[in-house]
PDB file of N, CA, C and O in Angstrom:
ATOM      1  N   ILE A 587     102.468 262.087  96.407  1.00 86.00           N
ATOM      2  CA  ILE A 587     102.740 263.195  97.085  1.00 86.00           C
ATOM      3  C   ILE A 587     104.138 262.454  98.748  1.00 86.00           C
ATOM      4  O   ILE A 587     103.896 261.622  99.404  1.00 86.00           O
ATOM      5  N   GLU A 588     105.073 264.123  98.828  1.00 91.00           N
ATOM      6  CA  GLU A 588     106.099 263.544  99.923  1.00 91.00           C
ATOM      7  C   GLU A 588     105.481 263.508 100.755  1.00 91.00           C
ATOM      8  O   GLU A 588     106.475 261.825 102.081  1.00 91.00           O
ATOM      9  N   GLU A 589     104.725 263.482 102.061  1.00 91.00           N
ATOM     10  CA  GLU A 589     103.913 263.623 103.252  1.00 91.00           C
ATOM     11  C   GLU A 589     103.405 262.645 103.460  1.00 91.00           C
ATOM     12  O   GLU A 589     103.367 262.143 104.358  1.00 91.00           O
ATOM     13  N   LEU A 590     103.455 261.593 101.664  1.00 92.00           N
ATOM     14  CA  LEU A 590     102.912 260.270 102.253  1.00 92.00           C
ATOM     15  C   LEU A 590     104.573 258.749 102.988  1.00 92.00           C
ATOM     16  O   LEU A 590     103.648 258.188 103.572  1.00 92.00           O
ATOM     17  N   SER A 591     105.813 259.978 103.218  1.00 93.00           N
ATOM     18  CA  SER A 591     106.103 258.732 103.921  1.00 93.00           C
ATOM     19  C   SER A 591     106.679 258.953 105.123  1.00 93.00           C
ATOM     20  O   SER A 591     106.881 258.662 105.662  1.00 93.00           O
ATOM     21  N   THR A 592     106.026 260.332 105.891  1.00 93.00           N
ATOM     22  CA  THR A 592     106.093 260.728 107.173  1.00 93.00           C
ATOM     23  C   THR A 592     104.548 259.880 108.151  1.00 93.00           C
ATOM     24  O   THR A 592     103.555 259.210 107.134  1.00 93.00           O
ATOM     25  N   ALA A 593     104.824 259.584 108.999  1.00 95.00           N
ATOM     26  CA  ALA A 593     103.948 258.851 109.667  1.00 95.00           C
ATOM     27  C   ALA A 593     102.457 258.999 110.158  1.00 95.00           C
ATOM     28  O   ALA A 593     101.643 258.821 110.149  1.00 95.00           O
ATOM     29  N   PRO A 594     102.125 260.459 109.896  1.00 95.00           N
ATOM     30  CA  PRO A 594     101.025 261.276 110.358  1.00 95.00           C
ATOM     31  C   PRO A 594     100.393 261.304 108.082  1.00 95.00           C
ATOM     32  O   PRO A 594      99.089 261.027 108.334  1.00 95.00           O
ATOM     33  N   GLY A 595     101.044 261.569 106.990  1.00 95.00           N
ATOM     34  CA  GLY A 595     100.624 261.165 106.164  1.00 95.00           C
ATOM     35  C   GLY A 595     100.853 259.950 105.927  1.00 95.00           C
ATOM     36  O   GLY A 595      99.289 259.547 105.046  1.00 95.00           O
ATOM     37  N   LYS A 596     100.636 259.043 106.308  1.00 95.00           N
ATOM     38  CA  LYS A 596     100.267 257.207 106.047  1.00 95.00           C
ATOM     39  C   LYS A 596      98.727 256.987 106.176  1.00 95.00           C
ATOM     40  O   LYS A 596      98.099 256.350 106.181  1.00 95.00           O
ATOM     41  N   LYS A 597      99.448 258.263 108.054  1.00 95.00           N
ATOM     42  CA  LYS A 597      97.664 257.795 109.836  1.00 95.00           C
ATOM     43  C   LYS A 597      96.658 258.312 108.698  1.00 95.00           C
ATOM     44  O   LYS A 597      95.236 257.942 108.151  1.00 95.00           O
ATOM     45  N   ALA A 598      96.424 259.813 107.561  1.00 95.00           N
ATOM     46  CA  ALA A 598      95.724 261.056 107.454  1.00 95.00           C
ATOM     47  C   ALA A 598      95.644 259.894 105.852  1.00 95.00           C
ATOM     48  O   ALA A 598      94.442 259.515 106.174  1.00 95.00           O
ATOM     49  N   ALA A 599      95.958 258.456 104.993  1.00 94.00           N
ATOM     50  CA  ALA A 599      96.013 258.168 104.260  1.00 94.00           C
ATOM     51  C   ALA A 599      94.777 256.635 104.122  1.00 94.00           C
ATOM     52  O   ALA A 599      94.230 256.288 103.650  1.00 94.00           O
ATOM     53  N   LYS A 600      95.614 256.583 105.628  1.00 94.00           N
ATOM     54  CA  LYS A 600      94.587 254.610 105.739  1.00 94.00           C
ATOM     55  C   LYS A 600      93.669 255.085 105.700  1.00 94.00           C
ATOM     56  O   LYS A 600      91.813 254.692 105.650  1.00 94.00           O
ATOM     57  N   ALA A 601      93.298 256.572 106.345  1.00 94.00           N
ATOM     58  CA  ALA A 601      92.488 257.267 106.940  1.00 94.00           C
ATOM     59  C   ALA A 601      91.123 256.943 106.230  1.00 94.00           C
ATOM     60  O   ALA A 601      89.993 256.977 106.191  1.00 94.00           O
ATOM     61  N   PHE A 602      91.783 257.920 105.239  1.00 94.00           N
ATOM     62  CA  PHE A 602      90.869 257.972 104.270  1.00 94.00           C
ATOM     63  C   PHE A 602      90.574 257.095 103.264  1.00 94.00           C
ATOM     64  O   PHE A 602      89.438 256.976 102.715  1.00 94.00           O
ATOM     65  N   ASP A 603      91.213 256.429 103.296  1.00 92.00           N
ATOM     66  CA  ASP A 603      90.699 254.426 102.311  1.00 92.00           C
ATOM     67  C   ASP A 603      89.982 254.030 103.155  1.00 92.00           C
ATOM     68  O   ASP A 603      89.014 253.579 102.291  1.00 92.00           O
ATOM     69  N   THR A 604      90.053 254.763 104.060  1.00 92.00           N
ATOM     70  CA  THR A 604      88.957 253.017 105.420  1.00 92.00           C
ATOM     71  C   THR A 604      87.579 254.163 105.015  1.00 92.00           C
ATOM     72  O   THR A 604      86.686 253.672 105.105  1.00 92.00           O
ATOM     73  N   VAL A 605      87.447 255.543 104.603  1.00 92.00           N
ATOM     74  CA  VAL A 605      86.343 256.259 105.080  1.00 92.00           C
ATOM     75  C   VAL A 605      85.721 255.904 103.039  1.00 92.00           C
ATOM     76  O   VAL A 605      84.582 255.580 103.139  1.00 92.00           O
ATOM     77  N   LEU A 606      86.899 256.029 102.206  1.00 89.00           N
ATOM     78  CA  LEU A 606      86.449 255.871 101.277  1.00 89.00           C
ATOM     79  C   LEU A 606      85.395 254.420 101.047  1.00 89.00           C
ATOM     80  O   LEU A 606      84.170 254.249 100.298  1.00 89.00           O
ATOM     81  N   ALA A 607      86.395 253.543 101.654  1.00 87.00           N
ATOM     82  CA  ALA A 607      85.520 251.734 101.977  1.00 87.00           C
ATOM     83  C   ALA A 607      84.320 251.553 102.259  1.00 87.00           C
ATOM     84  O   ALA A 607      83.421 250.910 101.418  1.00 87.00           O
ATOM     85  N   ASP A 608      84.224 252.443 103.150  1.00 81.00           N
ATOM     86  CA  ASP A 608      83.264 252.212 104.099  1.00 81.00           C
ATOM     87  C   ASP A 608      81.804 253.584 103.380  1.00 81.00           C
ATOM     88  O   ASP A 608      80.419 252.863 103.453  1.00 81.00           O
ATOM     89  N   ALA A 609      82.304 253.722 102.471  1.00 74.00           N
ATOM     90  CA  ALA A 609      81.898 254.356 101.215  1.00 74.00           C
ATOM     91  C   ALA A 609      81.138 254.271 100.015  1.00 74.00           C
ATOM     92  O   ALA A 609      80.662 255.063  99.157  1.00 74.00           O
ATOM     93  N   ASP A 610      81.503 252.692 100.006  1.00 70.00           N
ATOM     94  CA  ASP A 610      81.961 252.389  98.820  1.00 70.00           C
ATOM     95  C   ASP A 610      81.956 253.589  97.018  1.00 70.00           C
ATOM     96  O   ASP A 610      81.688 253.324  96.480  1.00 70.00           O
ATOM     97  N   GLY A 611      83.037 254.323  97.685  1.00 60.00           N
ATOM     98  CA  GLY A 611      84.058 254.632  96.684  1.00 60.00           C
ATOM     99  C   GLY A 611      85.166 254.212  96.234  1.00 60.00           C
ATOM    100  O   GLY A 611      85.229 253.147  96.514  1.00 60.00           O
ATOM    101  N   CYS A 612      84.793 254.292  94.497  1.00 66.00           N
ATOM    102  CA  CYS A 612      86.257 253.751  93.369  1.00 66.00           C
ATOM    103  C   CYS A 612      86.924 254.556  93.451  1.00 66.00           C
ATOM    104  O   CYS A 612      87.311 254.093  91.966  1.00 66.00           O
ATOM    105  N   THR A 613      86.994 256.148  93.858  1.00 75.00           N
ATOM    106  CA  THR A 613      87.482 257.019  92.506  1.00 75.00           C
ATOM    107  C   THR A 613      88.671 257.491  93.420  1.00 75.00           C
ATOM    108  O   THR A 613      88.476 256.933  95.145  1.00 75.00           O
ATOM    109  N   THR A 614      89.230 258.385  94.126  1.00 79.00           N
ATOM    110  CA  THR A 614      89.937 259.166  95.371  1.00 79.00           C
ATOM    111  C   THR A 614      89.454 260.258  96.191  1.00 79.00           C
ATOM    112  O   THR A 614      90.541 261.371  96.494  1.00 79.00           O
ATOM    113  N   THR A 615      88.214 260.411  95.502  1.00 88.00           N
ATOM    114  CA  THR A 615      87.433 261.838  95.639  1.00 88.00           C
ATOM    115  C   THR A 615      86.050 261.109  97.456  1.00 88.00           C
ATOM    116  O   THR A 615      85.897 260.278  96.688  1.00 88.00           O
ATOM    117  N   LEU A 616      86.637 262.516  97.592  1.00 92.00           N
ATOM    118  CA  LEU A 616      85.094 262.083  98.693  1.00 92.00           C
ATOM    119  C   LEU A 616      84.443 263.091  98.300  1.00 92.00           C
ATOM    120  O   LEU A 616      84.905 264.060  98.731  1.00 92.00           O
ATOM    121  N   PRO A 617      83.711 262.461  99.274  1.00 91.00           N
ATOM    122  CA  PRO A 617      82.208 264.087  99.021  1.00 91.00           C
ATOM    123  C   PRO A 617      82.879 264.800 100.504  1.00 91.00           C
ATOM    124  O   PRO A 617      83.766 264.862 101.473  1.00 91.00           O
ATOM    125  N   SER A 618      82.633 266.149 100.618  1.00 91.00           N
ATOM    126  CA  SER A 618      83.135 267.118 101.148  1.00 91.00           C
ATOM    127  C   SER A 618      82.034 266.729 102.699  1.00 91.00           C
ATOM    128  O   SER A 618      82.269 266.614 103.598  1.00 91.00           O
ATOM    129  N   SER A 619      81.446 266.053 102.299  1.00 91.00           N
ATOM    130  CA  SER A 619      79.819 265.055 103.459  1.00 91.00           C
ATOM    131  C   SER A 619      80.289 264.368 103.530  1.00 91.00           C
ATOM    132  O   SER A 619      80.128 263.850 105.672  1.00 91.00           O
ATOM    133  N   GLN A 620      81.530 263.761 103.332  1.00 92.00           N
ATOM    134  CA  GLN A 620      82.352 262.311 105.105  1.00 92.00           C
ATOM    135  C   GLN A 620      83.437 263.118 105.486  1.00 92.00           C
ATOM    136  O   GLN A 620      84.202 262.364 105.422  1.00 92.00           O
ATOM    137  N   PHE A 621      83.599 264.382 105.208  1.00 93.00           N
ATOM    138  CA  PHE A 621      84.960 264.806 106.587  1.00 93.00           C
ATOM    139  C   PHE A 621      85.189 264.800 108.344  1.00 93.00           C
ATOM    140  O   PHE A 621      85.833 264.558 108.373  1.00 93.00           O
ATOM    141  N   GLU A 622      83.766 264.977 108.454  1.00 92.00           N
ATOM    142  CA  GLU A 622      83.554 264.237 109.698  1.00 92.00           C
ATOM    143  C   GLU A 622      84.150 263.361 109.593  1.00 92.00           C
ATOM    144  O   GLU A 622      84.877 263.773 110.858  1.00 92.00           O
ATOM    145  N   ALA A 623      83.625 262.001 108.702  1.00 93.00           N
ATOM    146  CA  ALA A 623      83.867 260.574 109.655  1.00 93.00           C
ATOM    147  C   ALA A 623      86.205 261.142 109.095  1.00 93.00           C
ATOM    148  O   ALA A 623      86.631 260.323 109.815  1.00 93.00           O
ATOM    149  N   LEU A 624      86.327 261.639 108.187  1.00 94.00           N
ATOM    150  CA  LEU A 624      88.249 261.906 108.219  1.00 94.00           C
ATOM    151  C   LEU A 624      88.169 262.062 109.238  1.00 94.00           C
ATOM    152  O   LEU A 624      89.148 261.786 109.640  1.00 94.00           O
ATOM    153  N   VAL A 625      87.783 262.968 110.052  1.00 94.00           N
ATOM    154  CA  VAL A 625      88.504 263.962 110.758  1.00 94.00           C
ATOM    155  C   VAL A 625      87.968 262.301 111.728  1.00 94.00           C
ATOM    156  O   VAL A 625      89.085 262.875 112.693  1.00 94.00           O
ATOM    157  N   ASP A 626      86.910 262.213 112.728  1.00 93.00           N
ATOM    158  CA  ASP A 626      87.496 261.172 112.952  1.00 93.00           C
ATOM    159  C   ASP A 626      88.111 259.655 113.553  1.00 93.00           C
ATOM    160  O   ASP A 626      88.595 259.492 114.063  1.00 93.00           O
ATOM    161  N   GLU A 627      88.219 259.223 112.329  1.00 93.00           N
ATOM    162  CA  GLU A 627      88.976 258.879 111.928  1.00 93.00           C
ATOM    163  C   GLU A 627      90.711 258.573 111.507  1.00 93.00           C
ATOM    164  O   GLU A 627      91.678 258.150 112.950  1.00 93.00           O
ATOM    165  N   VAL A 628      90.402 260.594 112.634  1.00 94.00           N
ATOM    166  CA  VAL A 628      92.318 260.041 112.337  1.00 94.00           C
ATOM    167  C   VAL A 628      92.382 260.552 113.918  1.00 94.00           C
ATOM    168  O   VAL A 628      93.296 261.435 114.564  1.00 94.00           O
ATOM    169  N   GLY A 629      90.822 260.957 114.271  1.00 92.00           N
ATOM    170  CA  GLY A 629      91.833 261.013 115.687  1.00 92.00           C
ATOM    171  C   GLY A 629      90.977 262.726 116.272  1.00 92.00           C
ATOM    172  O   GLY A 629      92.001 263.406 117.141  1.00 92.00           O
ATOM    173  N   GLU A 630      91.059 264.052 115.768  1.00 90.00           N
ATOM    174  CA  GLU A 630      90.773 265.082 115.642  1.00 90.00           C
ATOM    175  C   GLU A 630      88.991 265.036 115.938  1.00 90.00           C
ATOM    176  O   GLU A 630      88.329 264.434 115.511  1.00 90.00           O
ATOM    177  N   GLY A 631      89.031 266.003 116.370  1.00 84.00           N
ATOM    178  CA  GLY A 631      87.610 266.873 117.298  1.00 84.00           C
ATOM    179  C   GLY A 631      87.024 268.166 116.685  1.00 84.00           C
ATOM    180  O   GLY A 631      87.741 269.235 117.190  1.00 84.00           O
ATOM    181  N   PHE A 632      86.760 268.434 114.553  1.00 89.00           N
ATOM    182  CA  PHE A 632      85.925 269.864 115.138  1.00 89.00           C
ATOM    183  C   PHE A 632      84.339 270.009 114.860  1.00 89.00           C
ATOM    184  O   PHE A 632      84.019 268.600 114.789  1.00 89.00           O
ATOM    185  N   HIS A 633      84.258 270.592 115.520  1.00 87.00           N
ATOM    186  CA  HIS A 633      82.728 271.020 115.613  1.00 87.00           C
ATOM    187  C   HIS A 633      82.194 272.314 114.799  1.00 87.00           C
ATOM    188  O   HIS A 633      83.207 273.399 114.793  1.00 87.00           O
ATOM    189  N   GLY A 634      81.336 272.386 114.626  1.00 91.00           N
ATOM    190  CA  GLY A 634      80.861 273.920 113.905  1.00 91.00           C
ATOM    191  C   GLY A 634      81.363 274.242 112.951  1.00 91.00           C
ATOM    192  O   GLY A 634      82.284 274.255 111.868  1.00 91.00           O
ATOM    193  N   ASP A 635      82.086 276.036 112.951  1.00 94.00           N
ATOM    194  CA  ASP A 635      82.026 276.944 112.562  1.00 94.00           C
ATOM    195  C   ASP A 635      84.061 276.387 112.349  1.00 94.00           C
ATOM    196  O   ASP A 635      84.229 276.021 111.283  1.00 94.00           O
ATOM    197  N   GLU A 636      84.302 275.643 113.262  1.00 93.00           N
ATOM    198  CA  GLU A 636      85.731 275.392 112.598  1.00 93.00           C
ATOM    199  C   GLU A 636      86.284 273.573 112.543  1.00 93.00           C
ATOM    200  O   GLU A 636      87.001 273.895 110.991  1.00 93.00           O
ATOM    201  N   MET A 637      84.933 273.021 112.177  1.00 92.00           N
ATOM    202  CA  MET A 637      85.089 272.050 111.455  1.00 92.00           C
ATOM    203  C   MET A 637      84.797 272.510 109.606  1.00 92.00           C
ATOM    204  O   MET A 637      84.758 272.470 109.151  1.00 92.00           O
ATOM    205  N   ASP A 638      84.082 273.891 109.539  1.00 93.00           N
ATOM    206  CA  ASP A 638      83.556 274.488 108.398  1.00 93.00           C
ATOM    207  C   ASP A 638      84.558 275.045 107.893  1.00 93.00           C
ATOM    208  O   ASP A 638      85.887 274.883 106.869  1.00 93.00           O
ATOM    209  N   LYS A 639      85.718 275.563 109.120  1.00 94.00           N
ATOM    210  CA  LYS A 639      86.757 276.870 108.534  1.00 94.00           C
ATOM    211  C   LYS A 639      87.176 275.432 108.097  1.00 94.00           C
ATOM    212  O   LYS A 639      88.470 275.567 106.590  1.00 94.00           O
ATOM    213  N   GLN A 640      88.037 273.951 109.031  1.00 93.00           N
ATOM    214  CA  GLN A 640      88.942 273.469 108.042  1.00 93.00           C
ATOM    215  C   GLN A 640      88.419 273.056 106.882  1.00 93.00           C
ATOM    216  O   GLN A 640      89.634 272.513 105.854  1.00 93.00           O
ATOM    217  N   LEU A 641      87.277 272.240 107.389  1.00 94.00           N
ATOM    218  CA  LEU A 641      86.590 272.262 105.745  1.00 94.00           C
ATOM    219  C   LEU A 641      87.115 273.271 104.111  1.00 94.00           C
ATOM    220  O   LEU A 641      87.848 272.155 103.736  1.00 94.00           O
ATOM    221  N   ALA A 642      87.256 274.261 104.232  1.00 94.00           N
ATOM    222  CA  ALA A 642      87.837 274.861 103.268  1.00 94.00           C
ATOM    223  C   ALA A 642      88.868 275.093 103.317  1.00 94.00           C
ATOM    224  O   ALA A 642      89.344 275.702 102.378  1.00 94.00           O
ATOM    225  N   ALA A 643      89.509 274.339 104.626  1.00 92.00           N
ATOM    226  CA  ALA A 643      91.361 274.634 103.743  1.00 92.00           C
ATOM    227  C   ALA A 643      91.777 273.249 103.111  1.00 92.00           C
ATOM    228  O   ALA A 643      92.156 273.784 102.301  1.00 92.00           O
ATOM    229  N   ILE A 644      90.858 272.415 102.960  1.00 92.00           N
ATOM    230  CA  ILE A 644      90.836 271.241 101.943  1.00 92.00           C
ATOM    231  C   ILE A 644      90.420 271.656 101.117  1.00 92.00           C
ATOM    232  O   ILE A 644      90.134 270.882  99.627  1.00 92.00           O
ATOM    233  N   ASP A 645      89.598 271.792 101.072  1.00 90.00           N
ATOM    234  CA  ASP A 645      88.579 272.070  99.471  1.00 90.00           C
ATOM    235  C   ASP A 645      88.077 273.554  99.562  1.00 90.00           C
ATOM    236  O   ASP A 645      87.393 274.063  99.418  1.00 90.00           O
ATOM    237  N   LYS A 646      88.987 274.340  98.994  1.00 86.00           N
ATOM    238  CA  LYS A 646      90.026 275.462  98.452  1.00 86.00           C
ATOM    239  C   LYS A 646      89.449 276.250  97.446  1.00 86.00           C
ATOM    240  O   LYS A 646      88.490 277.034  97.414  1.00 86.00           O
ATOM    241  N   ASN A 647      88.303 275.379  96.676  1.00 86.00           N
ATOM    242  CA  ASN A 647      87.643 275.921  95.860  1.00 86.00           C
ATOM    243  C   ASN A 647      86.752 275.867  95.472  1.00 86.00           C
ATOM    244  O   ASN A 647      85.227 275.754  94.595  1.00 86.00           O
ATOM    245  N   ASP A 648      85.681 275.087  96.796  1.00 87.00           N
ATOM    246  CA  ASP A 648      85.045 274.619  96.708  1.00 87.00           C
ATOM    247  C   ASP A 648      83.860 273.445  96.099  1.00 87.00           C
ATOM    248  O   ASP A 648      82.673 273.614  95.460  1.00 87.00           O
ATOM    249  N   GLN A 649      84.807 273.176  96.003  1.00 89.00           N
ATOM    250  CA  GLN A 649      84.110 271.551  94.629  1.00 89.00           C
ATOM    251  C   GLN A 649      83.192 271.268  95.209  1.00 89.00           C
ATOM    252  O   GLN A 649      82.432 269.992  94.738  1.00 89.00           O
ATOM    253  N   GLY A 650      82.878 270.305  96.715  1.00 92.00           N
ATOM    254  CA  GLY A 650      82.394 269.659  98.088  1.00 92.00           C
ATOM    255  C   GLY A 650      82.998 268.051  97.570  1.00 92.00           C
ATOM    256  O   GLY A 650      82.899 267.602  97.693  1.00 92.00           O
ATOM    257  N   ASN A 651      84.050 268.130  97.224  1.00 92.00           N
ATOM    258  CA  ASN A 651      84.714 267.415  97.525  1.00 92.00           C
ATOM    259  C   ASN A 651      86.082 267.370  98.335  1.00 92.00           C
ATOM    260  O   ASN A 651      86.912 268.337  98.393  1.00 92.00           O
ATOM    261  N   ILE A 652      86.859 266.395  98.304  1.00 93.00           N
ATOM    262  CA  ILE A 652      88.359 266.400  99.199  1.00 93.00           C
ATOM    263  C   ILE A 652      88.625 265.069  98.318  1.00 93.00           C
ATOM    264  O   ILE A 652      88.236 263.593  98.168  1.00 93.00           O
ATOM    265  N   THR A 653      90.256 265.392  98.195  1.00 93.00           N
ATOM    266  CA  THR A 653      90.759 264.185  97.399  1.00 93.00           C
ATOM    267  C   THR A 653      91.880 263.652  98.690  1.00 93.00           C
ATOM    268  O   THR A 653      91.819 263.849  99.765  1.00 93.00           O
ATOM    269  N   ARG A 654      92.182 262.870  98.029  1.00 93.00           N
ATOM    270  CA  ARG A 654      93.488 261.951  98.959  1.00 93.00           C
ATOM    271  C   ARG A 654      94.529 262.585  99.098  1.00 93.00           C
ATOM    272  O   ARG A 654      94.825 263.485 100.866  1.00 93.00           O
ATOM    273  N   ASN A 655      94.839 263.779  98.254  1.00 93.00           N
ATOM    274  CA  ASN A 655      96.181 264.205  98.575  1.00 93.00           C
ATOM    275  C   ASN A 655      96.006 265.839  99.338  1.00 93.00           C
ATOM    276  O   ASN A 655      96.162 265.720 100.133  1.00 93.00           O
ATOM    277  N   ALA A 656      94.319 265.705  98.931  1.00 94.00           N
ATOM    278  CA  ALA A 656      94.725 267.298  99.951  1.00 94.00           C
ATOM    279  C   ALA A 656      94.684 267.097 101.354  1.00 94.00           C
ATOM    280  O   ALA A 656      94.547 267.518 102.092  1.00 94.00           O
ATOM    281  N   PHE A 657      94.238 265.014 101.647  1.00 95.00           N
ATOM    282  CA  PHE A 657      93.203 265.593 103.298  1.00 95.00           C
ATOM    283  C   PHE A 657      94.617 265.160 103.903  1.00 95.00           C
ATOM    284  O   PHE A 657      94.977 265.739 105.432  1.00 95.00           O
ATOM    285  N   VAL A 658      95.468 264.864 103.122  1.00 96.00           N
ATOM    286  CA  VAL A 658      96.897 264.697 103.661  1.00 96.00           C
ATOM    287  C   VAL A 658      97.725 265.349 103.858  1.00 96.00           C
ATOM    288  O   VAL A 658      97.743 265.360 104.624  1.00 96.00           O
ATOM    289  N   ARG A 659      97.944 266.332 102.013  1.00 95.00           N
ATOM    290  CA  ARG A 659      98.384 267.948 102.970  1.00 95.00           C
ATOM    291  C   ARG A 659      98.209 268.627 104.173  1.00 95.00           C
ATOM    292  O   ARG A 659      98.623 269.447 105.508  1.00 95.00           O
ATOM    293  N   TRP A 660      96.365 268.360 104.448  1.00 95.00           N
ATOM    294  CA  TRP A 660      95.830 269.329 105.035  1.00 95.00           C
ATOM    295  C   TRP A 660      96.404 268.860 106.568  1.00 95.00           C
ATOM    296  O   TRP A 660      96.845 269.188 107.549  1.00 95.00           O
ATOM    297  N   TYR A 661      96.435 267.604 107.800  1.00 95.00           N
ATOM    298  CA  TYR A 661      96.282 266.998 108.014  1.00 95.00           C
ATOM    299  C   TYR A 661      98.100 266.789 108.172  1.00 95.00           C
ATOM    300  O   TYR A 661      98.333 266.746 109.812  1.00 95.00           O
ATOM    301  N   CYS A 662      99.054 266.206 107.641  1.00 95.00           N
ATOM    302  CA  CYS A 662     100.458 267.020 108.021  1.00 95.00           C
ATOM    303  C   CYS A 662     100.662 268.352 108.365  1.00 95.00           C
ATOM    304  O   CYS A 662     100.878 268.386 109.303  1.00 95.00           O
ATOM    305  N   SER A 663      99.684 269.160 107.708  1.00 93.00           N
ATOM    306  CA  SER A 663      99.584 270.581 107.840  1.00 93.00           C
ATOM    307  C   SER A 663      99.324 270.552 109.580  1.00 93.00           C
ATOM    308  O   SER A 663     100.059 271.115 109.960  1.00 93.00           O
ATOM    309  N   LEU A 664      98.693 270.332 110.050  1.00 91.00           N
ATOM    310  CA  LEU A 664      98.141 269.845 110.553  1.00 91.00           C
ATOM    311  C   LEU A 664      98.373 270.019 112.267  1.00 91.00           C
ATOM    312  O   LEU A 664      98.952 270.208 112.287  1.00 91.00           O
ATOM    313  N   VAL A 665      98.972 268.260 112.304  1.00 91.00           N
ATOM    314  CA  VAL A 665     100.312 267.910 112.445  1.00 91.00           C
ATOM    315  C   VAL A 665     101.171 268.848 113.040  1.00 91.00           C
ATOM    316  O   VAL A 665     102.250 268.684 114.385  1.00 91.00           O
ATOM    317  N   ASP A 666     101.877 269.967 112.408  1.00 87.00           N
ATOM    318  CA  ASP A 666     103.035 270.087 111.866  1.00 87.00           C
ATOM    319  C   ASP A 666     102.473 271.664 113.286  1.00 87.00           C
ATOM    320  O   ASP A 666     103.846 271.809 113.936  1.00 87.00           O
ATOM    321  N   GLN A 667     101.946 272.045 112.671  1.00 83.00           N
ATOM    322  CA  GLN A 667     101.105 273.576 114.314  1.00 83.00           C
ATOM    323  C   GLN A 667     101.554 272.930 115.626  1.00 83.00           C
ATOM    324  O   GLN A 667     101.503 273.865 115.716  1.00 83.00           O
ATOM    325  N   GLY A 668      99.964 271.581 115.232  1.00 73.00           N
ATOM    326  CA  GLY A 668     100.419 270.963 117.187  1.00 73.00           C
ATOM    327  C   GLY A 668     101.047 271.062 117.882  1.00 73.00           C
ATOM    328  O   GLY A 668     101.850 271.398 118.298  1.00 73.00           O
ATOM    329  N   ASP A 669     103.235 270.278 116.573  1.00 69.00           N
ATOM    330  CA  ASP A 669     104.135 270.600 117.152  1.00 69.00           C
ATOM    331  C   ASP A 669     104.780 271.730 117.857  1.00 69.00           C
ATOM    332  O   ASP A 669     105.544 271.860 118.635  1.00 69.00           O
ATOM    333  N   ASP A 670     103.594 272.915 117.172  1.00 63.00           N
ATOM    334  CA  ASP A 670     104.514 274.119 117.342  1.00 63.00           C
ATOM    335  C   ASP A 670     104.276 274.281 118.469  1.00 63.00           C
ATOM    336  O   ASP A 670     104.856 274.962 119.426  1.00 63.00           O
ATOM    337  N   ASP A 671     102.608 274.819 118.345  1.00 55.00           N
ATOM    338  CA  ASP A 671     102.539 275.405 119.661  1.00 55.00           C
ATOM    339  C   ASP A 671     103.168 274.687 121.037  1.00 55.00           C
ATOM    340  O   ASP A 671     102.997 274.610 121.652  1.00 55.00           O
ATOM    341  N   ASP A 672     103.806 273.342 120.956  1.00 49.00           N
ATOM    342  CA  ASP A 672     104.513 272.477 122.395  1.00 49.00           C
ATOM    343  C   ASP A 672     105.064 273.144 122.474  1.00 49.00           C
ATOM    344  O   ASP A 672     105.612 272.910 123.781  1.00 49.00           O
ATOM    345  N   GLY A 673     106.150 272.928 121.515  1.00 46.00           N
ATOM    346  CA  GLY A 673     107.406 274.094 122.477  1.00 46.00           C
ATOM    347  C   GLY A 673     107.730 275.272 122.241  1.00 46.00           C
ATOM    348  O   GLY A 673     108.276 275.738 123.639  1.00 46.00           O
TER     349      GLY A 673
END
């Protein structure tokens, strides 16, 4: 995916790979229960309803899984939105 060529994309991919390794994952998906660990790894802080809202944005079909590409896209979108708020 093209987001992997950006700094936020690389950061998100690295975070996903780190959490995947810690969880002994052997695929490109993580259970949604690992979302908090992913968020912590990229340095974001979501809690409660906001955490649920952000997870729903990634796991749109409510499959209970987070794919690497979906996480990278979500994080890049989040960073882009943050940049818009600063200006």
